[in-house]
Amino acid sequence: ETGVTQTPRHLVMGMTNKKSLKCEQHLGHNAMYWYKQSAKKPLELMFVYNFKEQTENNSVPSRFSPECPNSSHLFLHLHTLQPEDSALYLCASSQGLAATDTQYFGPGTRLTVL
Amino acid sequence: GENVEQHPSTLSVQEGDSAVIKCTYSDSASNYFPWYKQELGKRPQLIIDIRSNVGEKKDQRIAVTLNKTAKHFSLHITETQPEDSAVYFCAASGGGYQKVTFGIGTKLQVIP
């Protein structure tokens, strides 16, 4: 598959569970992002990685833990989440961190926390 | 930090009419303004963008205008079609660093 892929597409978890979201980009990009998309709110940037190094943590609670083993893969590890964390989590990638580098989004993981 | 406001939050137009979505931004250092379209259940996709050294850009039925002095930019869709129905997000980034700030989105409904 080309572009940016995310798995799983849907996830239901309890507040005590531990789960991980996976993102993979096949575009040869160097930068990857996690966003949270909630109803009636703007897309919220969570984390930015460039060449595997985290360059941005947008005051995200520690129950969200990102991991970037290489420029093509990005994970978001989840533990002890709250119901308000239910949202669509989008991964994106771009060639680099220049302001004009277009971000390409994955299809998202719809997360429901019970 | 940057703040992007987007209006309206919902917009209904008859097929064939034009649609206009407006955004304002706060950081004068922002110099790149992309627009994304997100169809129901799908990923956001870039549809058009404009840089700060350009006042207007067109791509078929879509155009974007930028007023740097007033710090606002707009998306114009002409001859709307039902497949234009989606949520449209404006965004701003700049200062030489890729930190895009998105607007809240506009849900456009084109009525056949």
mmCIF file of C-alpha atoms in Angstrom, chain A residues 7-21 78 81-83 85-87 89 109-114:
data_model
loop_
_atom_site.group_PDB
_atom_site.id
_atom_site.type_symbol
_atom_site.label_atom_id
_atom_site.label_comp_id
_atom_site.label_asym_id
_atom_site.label_seq_id
_atom_site.Cartn_x
_atom_site.Cartn_y
_atom_site.Cartn_z
ATOM 1 C CA THR A 7 -3.473 0.279 12.073
ATOM 2 C CA PRO A 8 -5.786 -0.545 13.599
ATOM 3 C CA ARG A 9 -8.529 1.535 11.982
ATOM 4 C CA HIS A 10 -10.804 1.124 14.994
ATOM 5 C CA LEU A 11 -9.922 0.423 18.606
ATOM 6 C CA VAL A 12 -12.062 0.055 21.707
ATOM 7 C CA MET A 13 -10.234 -0.146 25.006
ATOM 8 C CA GLY A 14 -10.903 0.049 28.699
ATOM 9 C CA MET A 15 -9.238 2.596 30.903
ATOM 10 C CA THR A 16 -6.842 0.016 32.330
ATOM 11 C CA ASN A 17 -5.747 -1.441 28.989
ATOM 12 C CA LYS A 18 -2.495 -0.901 27.181
ATOM 13 C CA LYS A 19 -2.601 -0.664 23.404
ATOM 14 C CA SER A 20 -0.506 0.754 20.587
ATOM 15 C CA LEU A 21 -1.325 2.590 17.380
ATOM 16 C CA LEU A 78 -1.572 4.147 25.109
ATOM 17 C CA LEU A 81 -6.536 6.437 29.076
ATOM 18 C CA GLN A 82 -9.626 8.444 29.975
ATOM 19 C CA PRO A 83 -12.974 8.530 28.170
ATOM 20 C CA ASP A 85 -9.268 10.595 25.006
ATOM 21 C CA SER A 86 -11.783 9.030 22.632
ATOM 22 C CA ALA A 87 -11.102 10.604 19.239
ATOM 23 C CA TYR A 89 -5.922 9.802 15.910
ATOM 24 C CA THR A 109 -7.499 5.223 14.086
ATOM 25 C CA ARG A 110 -10.923 5.734 15.653
ATOM 26 C CA LEU A 111 -10.299 5.220 19.373
ATOM 27 C CA THR A 112 -13.058 4.661 21.916
ATOM 28 C CA VAL A 113 -12.152 4.545 25.594
ATOM 29 C CA LEU A 114 -14.801 2.944 27.797
#
